[in-house]
Coordinates of C-alpha atoms and ligand atoms in Angstrom, one line a residue:
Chain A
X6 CA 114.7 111.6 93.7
X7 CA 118.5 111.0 95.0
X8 CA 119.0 113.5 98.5
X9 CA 121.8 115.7 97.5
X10 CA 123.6 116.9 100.8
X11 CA 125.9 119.4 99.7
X12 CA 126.8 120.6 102.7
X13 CA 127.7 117.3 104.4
X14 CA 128.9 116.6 100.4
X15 CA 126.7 113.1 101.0
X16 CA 124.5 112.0 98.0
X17 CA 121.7 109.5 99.1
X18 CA 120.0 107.4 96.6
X19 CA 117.6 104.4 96.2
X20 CA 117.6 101.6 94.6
X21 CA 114.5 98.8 93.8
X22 CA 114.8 95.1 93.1
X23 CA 110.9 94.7 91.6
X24 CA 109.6 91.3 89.7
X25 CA 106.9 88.2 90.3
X26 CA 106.5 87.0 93.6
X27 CA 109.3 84.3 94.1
X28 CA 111.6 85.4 91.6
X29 CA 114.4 85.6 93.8
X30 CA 114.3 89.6 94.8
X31 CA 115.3 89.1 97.9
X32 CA 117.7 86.1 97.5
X33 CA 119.6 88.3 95.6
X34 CA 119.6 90.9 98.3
X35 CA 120.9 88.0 101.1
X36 CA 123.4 87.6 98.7
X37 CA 124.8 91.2 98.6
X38 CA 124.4 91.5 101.9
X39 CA 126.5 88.2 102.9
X40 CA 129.1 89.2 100.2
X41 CA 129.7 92.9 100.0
X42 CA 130.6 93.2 103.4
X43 CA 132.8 96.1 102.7
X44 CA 129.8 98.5 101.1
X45 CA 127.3 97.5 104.1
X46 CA 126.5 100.0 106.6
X47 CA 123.5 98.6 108.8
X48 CA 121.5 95.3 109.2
X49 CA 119.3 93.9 106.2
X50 CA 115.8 94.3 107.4
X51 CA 113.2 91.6 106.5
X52 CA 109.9 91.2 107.2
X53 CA 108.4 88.1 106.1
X54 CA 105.4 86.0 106.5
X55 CA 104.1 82.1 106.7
X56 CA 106.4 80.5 104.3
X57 CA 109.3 83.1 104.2
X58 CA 106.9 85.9 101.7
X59 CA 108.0 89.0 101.5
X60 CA 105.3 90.9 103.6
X61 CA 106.1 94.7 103.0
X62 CA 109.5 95.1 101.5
X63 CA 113.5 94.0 102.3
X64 CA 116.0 96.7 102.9
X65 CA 119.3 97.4 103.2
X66 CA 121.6 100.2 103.7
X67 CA 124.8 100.4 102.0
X68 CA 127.9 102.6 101.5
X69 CA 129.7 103.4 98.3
X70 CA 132.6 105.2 99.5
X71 CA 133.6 108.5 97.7
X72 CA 132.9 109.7 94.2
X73 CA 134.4 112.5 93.0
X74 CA 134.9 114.4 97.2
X75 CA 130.5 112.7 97.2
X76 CA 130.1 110.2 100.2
X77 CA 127.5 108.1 98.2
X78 CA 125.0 106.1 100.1
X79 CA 122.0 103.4 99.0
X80 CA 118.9 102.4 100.1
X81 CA 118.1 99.2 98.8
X82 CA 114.5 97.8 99.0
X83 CA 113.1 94.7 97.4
X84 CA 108.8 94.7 97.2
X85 CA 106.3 91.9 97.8
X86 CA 105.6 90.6 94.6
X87 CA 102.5 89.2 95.3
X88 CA 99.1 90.5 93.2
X89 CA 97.7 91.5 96.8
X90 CA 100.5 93.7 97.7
X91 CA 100.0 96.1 95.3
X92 CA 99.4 99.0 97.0
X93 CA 102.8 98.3 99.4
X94 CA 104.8 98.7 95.5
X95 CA 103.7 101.7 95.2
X96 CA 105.2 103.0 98.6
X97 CA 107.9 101.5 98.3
X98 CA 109.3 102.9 94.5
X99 CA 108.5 106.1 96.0
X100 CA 111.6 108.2 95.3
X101 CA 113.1 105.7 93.4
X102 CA 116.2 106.2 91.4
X103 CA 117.4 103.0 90.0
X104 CA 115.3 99.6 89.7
X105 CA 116.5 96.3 89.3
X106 CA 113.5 93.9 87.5
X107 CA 114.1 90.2 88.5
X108 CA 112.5 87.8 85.9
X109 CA 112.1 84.4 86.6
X110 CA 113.5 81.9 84.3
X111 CA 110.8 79.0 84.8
X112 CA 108.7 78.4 82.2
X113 CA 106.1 78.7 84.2
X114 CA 106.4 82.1 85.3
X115 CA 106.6 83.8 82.0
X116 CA 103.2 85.2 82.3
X117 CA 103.8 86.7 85.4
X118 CA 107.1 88.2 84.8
X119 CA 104.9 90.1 81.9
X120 CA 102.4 91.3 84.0
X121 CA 105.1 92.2 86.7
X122 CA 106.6 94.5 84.5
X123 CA 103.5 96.1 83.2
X124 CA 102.9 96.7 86.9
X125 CA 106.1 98.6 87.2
X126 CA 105.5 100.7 84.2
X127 CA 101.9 101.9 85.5
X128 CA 103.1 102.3 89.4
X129 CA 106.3 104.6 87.4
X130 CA 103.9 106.1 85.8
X131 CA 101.8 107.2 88.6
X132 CA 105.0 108.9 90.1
X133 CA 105.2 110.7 86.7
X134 CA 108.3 108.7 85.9
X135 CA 108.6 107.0 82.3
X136 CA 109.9 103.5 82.3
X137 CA 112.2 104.0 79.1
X138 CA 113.7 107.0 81.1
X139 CA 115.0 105.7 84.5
X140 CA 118.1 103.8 85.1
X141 CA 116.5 100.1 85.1
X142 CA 118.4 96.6 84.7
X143 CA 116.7 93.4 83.6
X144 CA 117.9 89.8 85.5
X145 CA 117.0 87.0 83.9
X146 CA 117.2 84.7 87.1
X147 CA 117.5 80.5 88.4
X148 CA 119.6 80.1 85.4
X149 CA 120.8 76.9 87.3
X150 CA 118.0 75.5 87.3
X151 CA 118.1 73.8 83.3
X152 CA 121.0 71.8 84.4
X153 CA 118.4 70.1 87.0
X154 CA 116.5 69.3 84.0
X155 CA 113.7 71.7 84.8
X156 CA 112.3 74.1 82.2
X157 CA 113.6 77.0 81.5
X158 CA 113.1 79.7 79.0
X159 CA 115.6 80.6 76.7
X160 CA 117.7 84.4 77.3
X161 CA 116.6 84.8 73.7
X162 CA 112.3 84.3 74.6
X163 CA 113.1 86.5 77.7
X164 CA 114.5 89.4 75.8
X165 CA 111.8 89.3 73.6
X166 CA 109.0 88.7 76.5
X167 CA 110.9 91.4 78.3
X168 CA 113.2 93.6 77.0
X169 CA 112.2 94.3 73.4
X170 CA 111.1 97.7 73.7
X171 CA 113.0 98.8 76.7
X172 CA 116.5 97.5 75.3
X173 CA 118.1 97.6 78.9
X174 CA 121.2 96.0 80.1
X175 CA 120.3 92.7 81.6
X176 CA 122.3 89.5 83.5
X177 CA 121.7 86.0 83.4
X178 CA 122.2 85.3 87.2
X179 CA 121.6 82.4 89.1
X180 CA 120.4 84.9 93.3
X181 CA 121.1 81.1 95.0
X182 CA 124.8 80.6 94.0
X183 CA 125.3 84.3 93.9
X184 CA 126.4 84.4 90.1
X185 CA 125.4 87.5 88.2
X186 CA 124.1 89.4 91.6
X187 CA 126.9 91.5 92.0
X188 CA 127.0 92.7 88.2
X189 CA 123.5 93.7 87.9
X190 CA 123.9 95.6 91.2
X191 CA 127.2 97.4 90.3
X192 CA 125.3 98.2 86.8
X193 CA 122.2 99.8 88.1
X194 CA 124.3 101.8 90.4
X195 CA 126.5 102.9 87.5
X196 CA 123.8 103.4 85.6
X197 CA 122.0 105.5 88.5
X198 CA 125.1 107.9 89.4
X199 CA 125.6 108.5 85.6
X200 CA 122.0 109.7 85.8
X201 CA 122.6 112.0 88.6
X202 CA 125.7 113.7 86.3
X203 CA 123.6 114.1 83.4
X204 CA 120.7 116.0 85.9
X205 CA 123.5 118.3 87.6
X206 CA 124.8 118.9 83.8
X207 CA 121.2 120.2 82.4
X208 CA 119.9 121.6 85.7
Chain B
X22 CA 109.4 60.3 76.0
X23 CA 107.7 56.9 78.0
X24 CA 105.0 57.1 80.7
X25 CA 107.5 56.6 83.4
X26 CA 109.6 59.2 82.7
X27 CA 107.1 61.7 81.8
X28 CA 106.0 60.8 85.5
X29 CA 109.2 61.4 87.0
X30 CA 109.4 64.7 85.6
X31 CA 106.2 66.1 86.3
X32 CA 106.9 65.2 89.8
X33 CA 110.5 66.3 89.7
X34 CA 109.2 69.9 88.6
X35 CA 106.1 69.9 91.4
X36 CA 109.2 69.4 94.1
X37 CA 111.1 72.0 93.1
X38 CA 107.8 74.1 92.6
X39 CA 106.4 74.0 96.1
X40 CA 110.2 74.4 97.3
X41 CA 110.2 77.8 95.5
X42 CA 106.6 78.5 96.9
X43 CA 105.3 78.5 93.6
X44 CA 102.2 76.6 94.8
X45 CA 99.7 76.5 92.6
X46 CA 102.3 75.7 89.3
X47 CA 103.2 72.5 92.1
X48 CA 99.7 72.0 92.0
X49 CA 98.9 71.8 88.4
X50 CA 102.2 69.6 87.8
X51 CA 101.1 66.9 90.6
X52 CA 97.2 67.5 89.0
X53 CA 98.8 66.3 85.4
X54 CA 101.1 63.5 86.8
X55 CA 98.1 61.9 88.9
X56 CA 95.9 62.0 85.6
X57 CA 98.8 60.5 83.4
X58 CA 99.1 57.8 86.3
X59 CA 95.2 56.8 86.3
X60 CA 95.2 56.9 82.7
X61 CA 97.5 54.4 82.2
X62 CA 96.3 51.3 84.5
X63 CA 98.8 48.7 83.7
X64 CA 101.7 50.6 85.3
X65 CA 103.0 48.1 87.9
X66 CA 103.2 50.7 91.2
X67 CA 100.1 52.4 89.7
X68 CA 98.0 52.4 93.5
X69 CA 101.8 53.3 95.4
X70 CA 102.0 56.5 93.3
X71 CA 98.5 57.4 93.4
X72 CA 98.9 57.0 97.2
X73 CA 102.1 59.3 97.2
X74 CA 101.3 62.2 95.2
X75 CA 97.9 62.2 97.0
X76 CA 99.7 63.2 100.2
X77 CA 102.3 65.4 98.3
X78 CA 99.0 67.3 97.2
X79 CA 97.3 67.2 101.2
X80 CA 101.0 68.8 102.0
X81 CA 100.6 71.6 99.1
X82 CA 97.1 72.2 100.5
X83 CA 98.1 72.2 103.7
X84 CA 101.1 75.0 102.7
X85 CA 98.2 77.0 100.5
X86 CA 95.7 77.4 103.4
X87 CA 98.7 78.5 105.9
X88 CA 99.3 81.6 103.7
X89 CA 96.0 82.2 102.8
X90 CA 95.3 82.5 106.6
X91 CA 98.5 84.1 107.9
X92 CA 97.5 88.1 108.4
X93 CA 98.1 90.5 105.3
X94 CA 98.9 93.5 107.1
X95 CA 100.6 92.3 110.7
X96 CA 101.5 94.7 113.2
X97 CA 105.2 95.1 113.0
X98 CA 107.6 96.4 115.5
X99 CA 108.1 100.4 116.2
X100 CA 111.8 99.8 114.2
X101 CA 109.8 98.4 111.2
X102 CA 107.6 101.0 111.5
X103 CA 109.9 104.1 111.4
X104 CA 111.4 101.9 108.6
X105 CA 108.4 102.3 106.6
X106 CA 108.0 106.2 107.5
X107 CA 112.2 106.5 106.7
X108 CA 111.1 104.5 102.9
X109 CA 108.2 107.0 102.0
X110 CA 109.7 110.3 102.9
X111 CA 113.1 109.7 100.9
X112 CA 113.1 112.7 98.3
X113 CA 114.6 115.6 98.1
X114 CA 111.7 117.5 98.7
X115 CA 112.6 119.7 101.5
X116 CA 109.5 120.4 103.4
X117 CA 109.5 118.0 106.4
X118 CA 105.8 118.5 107.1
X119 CA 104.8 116.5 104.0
X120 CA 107.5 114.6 104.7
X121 CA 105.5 113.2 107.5
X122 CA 102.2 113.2 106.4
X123 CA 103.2 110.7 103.7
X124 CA 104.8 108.2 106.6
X125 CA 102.1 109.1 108.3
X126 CA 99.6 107.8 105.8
X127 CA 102.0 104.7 104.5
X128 CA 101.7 103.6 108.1
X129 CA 98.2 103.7 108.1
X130 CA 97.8 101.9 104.0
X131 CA 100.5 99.3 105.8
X132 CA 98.3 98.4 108.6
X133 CA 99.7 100.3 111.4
X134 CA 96.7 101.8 112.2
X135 CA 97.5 102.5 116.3
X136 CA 100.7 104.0 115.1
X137 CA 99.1 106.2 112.3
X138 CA 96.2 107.4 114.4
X139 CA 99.5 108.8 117.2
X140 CA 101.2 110.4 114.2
X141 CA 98.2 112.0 112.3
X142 CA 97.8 113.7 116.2
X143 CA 100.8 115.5 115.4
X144 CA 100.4 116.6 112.6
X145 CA 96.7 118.4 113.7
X146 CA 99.3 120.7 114.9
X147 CA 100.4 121.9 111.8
X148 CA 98.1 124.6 110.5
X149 CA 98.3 123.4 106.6
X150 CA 97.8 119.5 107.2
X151 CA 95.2 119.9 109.9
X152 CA 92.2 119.1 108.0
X153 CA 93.9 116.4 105.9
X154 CA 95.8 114.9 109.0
X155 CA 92.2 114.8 110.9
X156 CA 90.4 112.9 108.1
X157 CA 93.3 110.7 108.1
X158 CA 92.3 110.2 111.4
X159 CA 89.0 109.4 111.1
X160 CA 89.7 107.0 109.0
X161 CA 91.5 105.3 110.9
X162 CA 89.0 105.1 113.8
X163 CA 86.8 103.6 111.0
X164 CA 89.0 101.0 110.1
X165 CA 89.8 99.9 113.4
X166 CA 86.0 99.9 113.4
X167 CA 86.0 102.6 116.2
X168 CA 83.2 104.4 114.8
X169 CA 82.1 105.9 118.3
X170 CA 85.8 106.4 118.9
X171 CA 85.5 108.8 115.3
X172 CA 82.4 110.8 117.0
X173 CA 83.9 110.8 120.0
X174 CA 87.3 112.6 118.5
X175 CA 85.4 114.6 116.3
X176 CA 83.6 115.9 119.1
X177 CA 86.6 116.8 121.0
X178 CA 87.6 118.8 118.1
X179 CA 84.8 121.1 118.6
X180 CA 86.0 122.6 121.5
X181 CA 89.5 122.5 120.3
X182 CA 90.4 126.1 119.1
X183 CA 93.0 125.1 116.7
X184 CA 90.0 124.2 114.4
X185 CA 88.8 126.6 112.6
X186 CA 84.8 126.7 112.2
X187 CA 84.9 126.2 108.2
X188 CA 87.7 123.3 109.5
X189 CA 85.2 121.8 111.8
X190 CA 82.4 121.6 108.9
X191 CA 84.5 120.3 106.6
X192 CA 85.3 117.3 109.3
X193 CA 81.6 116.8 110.5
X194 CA 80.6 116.6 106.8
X195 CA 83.0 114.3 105.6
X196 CA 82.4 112.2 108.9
X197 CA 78.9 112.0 108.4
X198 CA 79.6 110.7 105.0
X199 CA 81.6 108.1 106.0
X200 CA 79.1 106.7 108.7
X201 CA 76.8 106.7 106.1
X202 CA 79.0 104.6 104.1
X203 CA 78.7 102.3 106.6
X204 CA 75.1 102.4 106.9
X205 CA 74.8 104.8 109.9
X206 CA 72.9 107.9 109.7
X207 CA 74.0 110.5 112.6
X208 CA 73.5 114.5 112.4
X209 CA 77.3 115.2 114.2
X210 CA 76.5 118.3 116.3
X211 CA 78.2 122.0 115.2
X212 CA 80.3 124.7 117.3
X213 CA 77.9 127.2 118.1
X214 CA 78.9 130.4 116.3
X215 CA 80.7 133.1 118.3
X216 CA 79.1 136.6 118.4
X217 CA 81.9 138.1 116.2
X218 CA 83.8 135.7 114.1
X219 CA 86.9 136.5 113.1
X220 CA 89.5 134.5 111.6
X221 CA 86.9 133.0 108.7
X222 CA 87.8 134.5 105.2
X223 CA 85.2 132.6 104.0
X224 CA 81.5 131.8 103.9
X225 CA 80.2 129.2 102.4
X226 CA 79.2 126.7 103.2
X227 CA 81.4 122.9 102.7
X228 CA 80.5 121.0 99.7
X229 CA 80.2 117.5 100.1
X230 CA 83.3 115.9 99.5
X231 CA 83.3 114.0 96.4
X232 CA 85.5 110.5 97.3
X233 CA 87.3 111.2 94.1
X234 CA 89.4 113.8 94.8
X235 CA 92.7 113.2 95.5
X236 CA 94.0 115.5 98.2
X237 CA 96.8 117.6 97.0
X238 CA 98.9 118.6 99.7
X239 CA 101.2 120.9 97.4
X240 CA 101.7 121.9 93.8
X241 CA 104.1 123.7 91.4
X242 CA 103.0 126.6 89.0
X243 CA 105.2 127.3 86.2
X244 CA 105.3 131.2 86.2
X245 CA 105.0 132.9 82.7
X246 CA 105.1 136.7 83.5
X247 CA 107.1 138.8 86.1
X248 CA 110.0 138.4 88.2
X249 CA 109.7 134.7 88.6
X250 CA 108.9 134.0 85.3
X251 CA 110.5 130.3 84.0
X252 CA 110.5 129.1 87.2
X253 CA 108.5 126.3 88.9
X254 CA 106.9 128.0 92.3
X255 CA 105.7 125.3 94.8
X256 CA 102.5 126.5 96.6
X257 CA 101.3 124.0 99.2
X258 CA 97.7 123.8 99.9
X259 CA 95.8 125.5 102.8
X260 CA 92.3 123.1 102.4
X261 CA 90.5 121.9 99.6
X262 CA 86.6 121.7 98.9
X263 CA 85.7 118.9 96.3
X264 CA 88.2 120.1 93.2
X265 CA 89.0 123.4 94.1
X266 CA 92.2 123.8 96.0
X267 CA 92.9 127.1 98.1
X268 CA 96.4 128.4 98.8
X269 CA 98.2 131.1 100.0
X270 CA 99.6 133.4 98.1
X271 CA 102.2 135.8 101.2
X272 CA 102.5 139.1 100.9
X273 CA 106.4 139.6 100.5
X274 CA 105.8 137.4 96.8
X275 CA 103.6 140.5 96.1
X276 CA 105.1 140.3 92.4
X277 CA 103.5 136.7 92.1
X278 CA 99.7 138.2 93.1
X279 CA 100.0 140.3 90.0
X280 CA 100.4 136.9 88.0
X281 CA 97.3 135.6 88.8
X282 CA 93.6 136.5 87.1
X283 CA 90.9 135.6 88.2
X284 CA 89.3 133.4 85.1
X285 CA 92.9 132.3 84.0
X286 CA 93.5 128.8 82.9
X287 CA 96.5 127.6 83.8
X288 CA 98.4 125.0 82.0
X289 CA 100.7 122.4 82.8
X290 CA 100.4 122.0 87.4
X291 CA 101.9 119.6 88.7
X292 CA 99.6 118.4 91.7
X293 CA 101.5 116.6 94.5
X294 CA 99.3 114.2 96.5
X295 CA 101.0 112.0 99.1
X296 CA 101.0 109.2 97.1
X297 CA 101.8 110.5 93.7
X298 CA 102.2 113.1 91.7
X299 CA 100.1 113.9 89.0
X300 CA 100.1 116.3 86.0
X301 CA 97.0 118.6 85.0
X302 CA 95.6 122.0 84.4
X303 CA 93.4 124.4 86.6
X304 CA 91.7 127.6 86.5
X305 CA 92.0 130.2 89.3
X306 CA 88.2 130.8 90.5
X307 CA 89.2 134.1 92.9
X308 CA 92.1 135.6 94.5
X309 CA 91.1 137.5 97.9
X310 CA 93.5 139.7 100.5
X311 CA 92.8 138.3 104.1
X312 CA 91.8 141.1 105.6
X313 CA 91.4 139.6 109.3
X314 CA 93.6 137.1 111.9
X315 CA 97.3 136.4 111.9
X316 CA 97.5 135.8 107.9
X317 CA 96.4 139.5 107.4
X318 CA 98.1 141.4 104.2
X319 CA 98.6 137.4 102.5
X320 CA 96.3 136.6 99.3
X321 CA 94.3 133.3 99.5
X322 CA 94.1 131.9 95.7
X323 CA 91.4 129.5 95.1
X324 CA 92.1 127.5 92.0
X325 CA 89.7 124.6 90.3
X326 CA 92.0 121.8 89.8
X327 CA 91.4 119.2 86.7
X328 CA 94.0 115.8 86.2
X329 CA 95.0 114.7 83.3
X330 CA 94.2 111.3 83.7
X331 CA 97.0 108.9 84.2
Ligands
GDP421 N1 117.4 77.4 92.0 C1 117.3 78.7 92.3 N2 116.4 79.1 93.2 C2 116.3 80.4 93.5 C3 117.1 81.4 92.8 N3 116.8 82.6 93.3 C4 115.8 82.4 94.2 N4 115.5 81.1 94.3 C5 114.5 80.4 95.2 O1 113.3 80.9 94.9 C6 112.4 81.1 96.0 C7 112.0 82.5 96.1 O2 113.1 83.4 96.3 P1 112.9 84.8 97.0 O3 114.2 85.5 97.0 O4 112.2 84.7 98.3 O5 111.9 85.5 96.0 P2 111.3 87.0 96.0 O6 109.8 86.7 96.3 O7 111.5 87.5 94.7 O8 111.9 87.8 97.1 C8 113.3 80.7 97.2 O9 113.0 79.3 97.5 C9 114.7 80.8 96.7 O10 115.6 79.9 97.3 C10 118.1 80.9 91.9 O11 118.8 81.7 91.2 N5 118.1 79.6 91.6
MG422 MG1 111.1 88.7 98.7

């Protein structure tokens, strides 16, 4: 639920980086925010517990420029991913427009990159928004990590874990090194402001 | 693969594991290497590795019990906090009221009780959300485990003349309720009725609220017939009793009052709670002019409100 300001011609819109706990939500989001200096228009926020959890959400504010005479602006957040925090997703997709899923590569994760999806579909849901129908990009992340010799599913077993029904665009990316961060972003924010045209088109 | 190596990766994986704070898959991985190790007795350094992974495992522990430990819902600063308010309210919905009602009560979900209890004080000021604001309230005082604090606010409200009397019994039951919950059984005293009443409408008497209910603070009627017919009206909620929802209806959409029967079912409402929003159907139980106080000439619909369920 972008905030269209016609008046100050300023579109406002937000953006989600959901997945498991430790996935690398909010790597990615240090990395954005150490890189795309140019689109960043306030601190990155962070509040974080014993052994650097994410304890309600990340955010960060940043500035797209103009689009067609729009000043376009983004709220970034990331959410806890642990089970506990459930309730603290749900606040924070409120509004969403565009959401980023961060799956974990490890082997060891895959069950929880499962459940972490279902648990975006049902907190959608609960919004009365239907998975298949908002902007969303899949990350298959810690690519870099097979070269240490650790195991790593293959994109293959992710897409089909993942991505079988939903058919989304998705990124290999590896949040620590920063490769593959900057092309889901730009994606999901394509993918978002397209969203907006087609709305303004058939309402 | 031989038993050396297969060591060396287990413990290889278990490192990068508890570096990623993936603690209980470093766990299981030091659990397995340990069990390969004392399964296989010749290996030369067998007691030096037992020795090591034992106090790789004390570390993990040690890591596992900090975060079970460290507080779930912390007090954060008054920036984080408007933060929080600032993440809730983004929409394009336009009224600000609900706006802040729904920071008021992420604050309160996130743990910032104090802060909650100073904002839902506010909003007592707004006629629509003053009944939904005070609840919010008391439960607040509750969870702070302020239960004479509670009494003691709802018993300030009493002489408070922005309550209404139907307002006030609404609170008192749904306070009682909740110390009873809690195993406390208290009759909460009344306002004594005035000789002539005259801002109540209505008469009955509160049902008890059923913990069930969402409150709906809003919702959107798609209108079939007259002037406004196609469109989505938005009517936000004046209180609510159980399932049935009462709103106000003004008098200059008088076209809109001529929509509504009493005994219609009405299809497809979107109910807006602050959390959510959720779909369902309801059926309008009576549609009265206010014939007394300052929202004389207005129609107050009462409708019975059914969700789908999610
Ligand atoms: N090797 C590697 N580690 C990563 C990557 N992304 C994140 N991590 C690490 O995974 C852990 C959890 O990352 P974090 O961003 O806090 O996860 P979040 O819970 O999703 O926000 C941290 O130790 C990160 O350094 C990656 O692409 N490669
Ligand atoms: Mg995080």
């Amino acid at each position: 639920m972008a905030i269209f300001n016609i008046k100050k011609r300023e579109i406002e819109c937000k953006i989600v980086y959901y997945g498991p706990g430790r996935s690398g939500k909010t790597t990615n989001m240090e990395y954005i925010y150490k890189t795309y200096k140019k689109q960043i228009i306030g601190e990155m926020v962070s509040v974080d517990t014993e052994g650097d959890r994410t304890l309600f959400f990340d955010f960060l504010p940043m500035g797209l420029g103009q689009i067609k005479g729009f000043d376009i602006r983004v709220q970034v957040y990331t959410v806890p991913g642990q089970v506990q925090y459930s309730s603290t997703r749900k606040l924070v997709l409120k509004g969403v427009d565009g959401v980023i899923f961060v799956a974990d590569s490890l082997v060891v994760r895959r069950e929880k990159n499962m459940l972490s999806l279902k648990d975006l579909q049902h907190n959608l849901k609960e919004y009365g928004i239907n998975i298949l129908k908002i902007p969303l990009i899949m990350q298959h992340n810690k690519r870099d990590l097979a070269e240490q010799g650790i195991p790593v599913m293959s994109i293959d077993q992710m897409e089909k874990d993942l991505n079988r029904q939903l058919k989304v665009p998705s990124f290999s990316a590896s949040a620590i090194t920063g490769h593959g961060v900057g092309a889901t972003l730009k994606e999901c924010l394509k993918l978002t402001l397209l969203s907006f045209k087609k709305q303004f088109k058939s309402g | 693969m031989n038993i050396t190596k297969k060591i060396k990766i287990l413990l290889q994986e278990a490192k990068l594991y508890h570096s990623q704070g993936l603690l209980n898959e470093a766990m299981e991985k030091y659990n397995n290497a340990k069990k390969l190790i004392q399964s296989n007795e010749q290996l030369k350094t067998h007691q030096n590795l037992i020795n090591g992974i034992s106090n790789k495992i004390l570390a993990l522990n040690e890591d596992i019990i900090k975060i079970e430990k460290s507080p779930k819902k912390p007090e954060v600063s008054a920036k984080m906090q408007d933060l929080i308010k600032k993440m809730v309210s983004f929409s394009s919905d336009k009224n600000e009221d609900l706006k802040a009602l729904d920071g008021a009560i992420a604050l309160a979900k996130l743990g910032q009780i104090k802060r909650a209890i100073s904002e839902f004080n506010e909003l007592i000021k707004t006629d629509s959300l003053r009944v939904v604001a005070a609840k919010s309230m008391l439960r607040c005082y509750m969870a702070l485990s302020s239960k004479d604090e509670a009494v003691a606010q709802y018993e300030q409200w009493i002489s408070d003349h922005r309550f209404s009397t139907i307002q006030l019994d609404k609170l008192r039951v749904f306070l009682e309720n909740i110390l009873k919950k809690e195993g406390v059984e208290k009759k909460l005293s009344k306002r004594k009725p005035p000789k002539d009443s005259i801002d109540e409408v209505q008469t009955e008497e509160p049902e008890v609220e059923d913990e069930d209910i969402i409150d709906i603070n809003s919702l959107g009627i798609t209108i079939h017939r007259g002037s406004q017919k196609g469109q989505v009206v938005e009517f936000k909620t004046r209180f609510q009793l159980g399932n049935v929802v009462s709103l106000l209806i003004s008098i200059r959409d008088k076209d809109l009052i001529d929509v509504f029967k009493v005994g219609d079912m009405i299809d497809d409402i979107q109910y807006y709670s602050t959390a959510a929003l959720y779909k369902g159907s309801g059926t309008v139980k009576s549609i009265k002019e206010v014939k007394i106080g300052p929202l004389r000439g207005d129609y107050c619909m009462d409708i019975k409100i059914t969700l789908n369920q999610p």
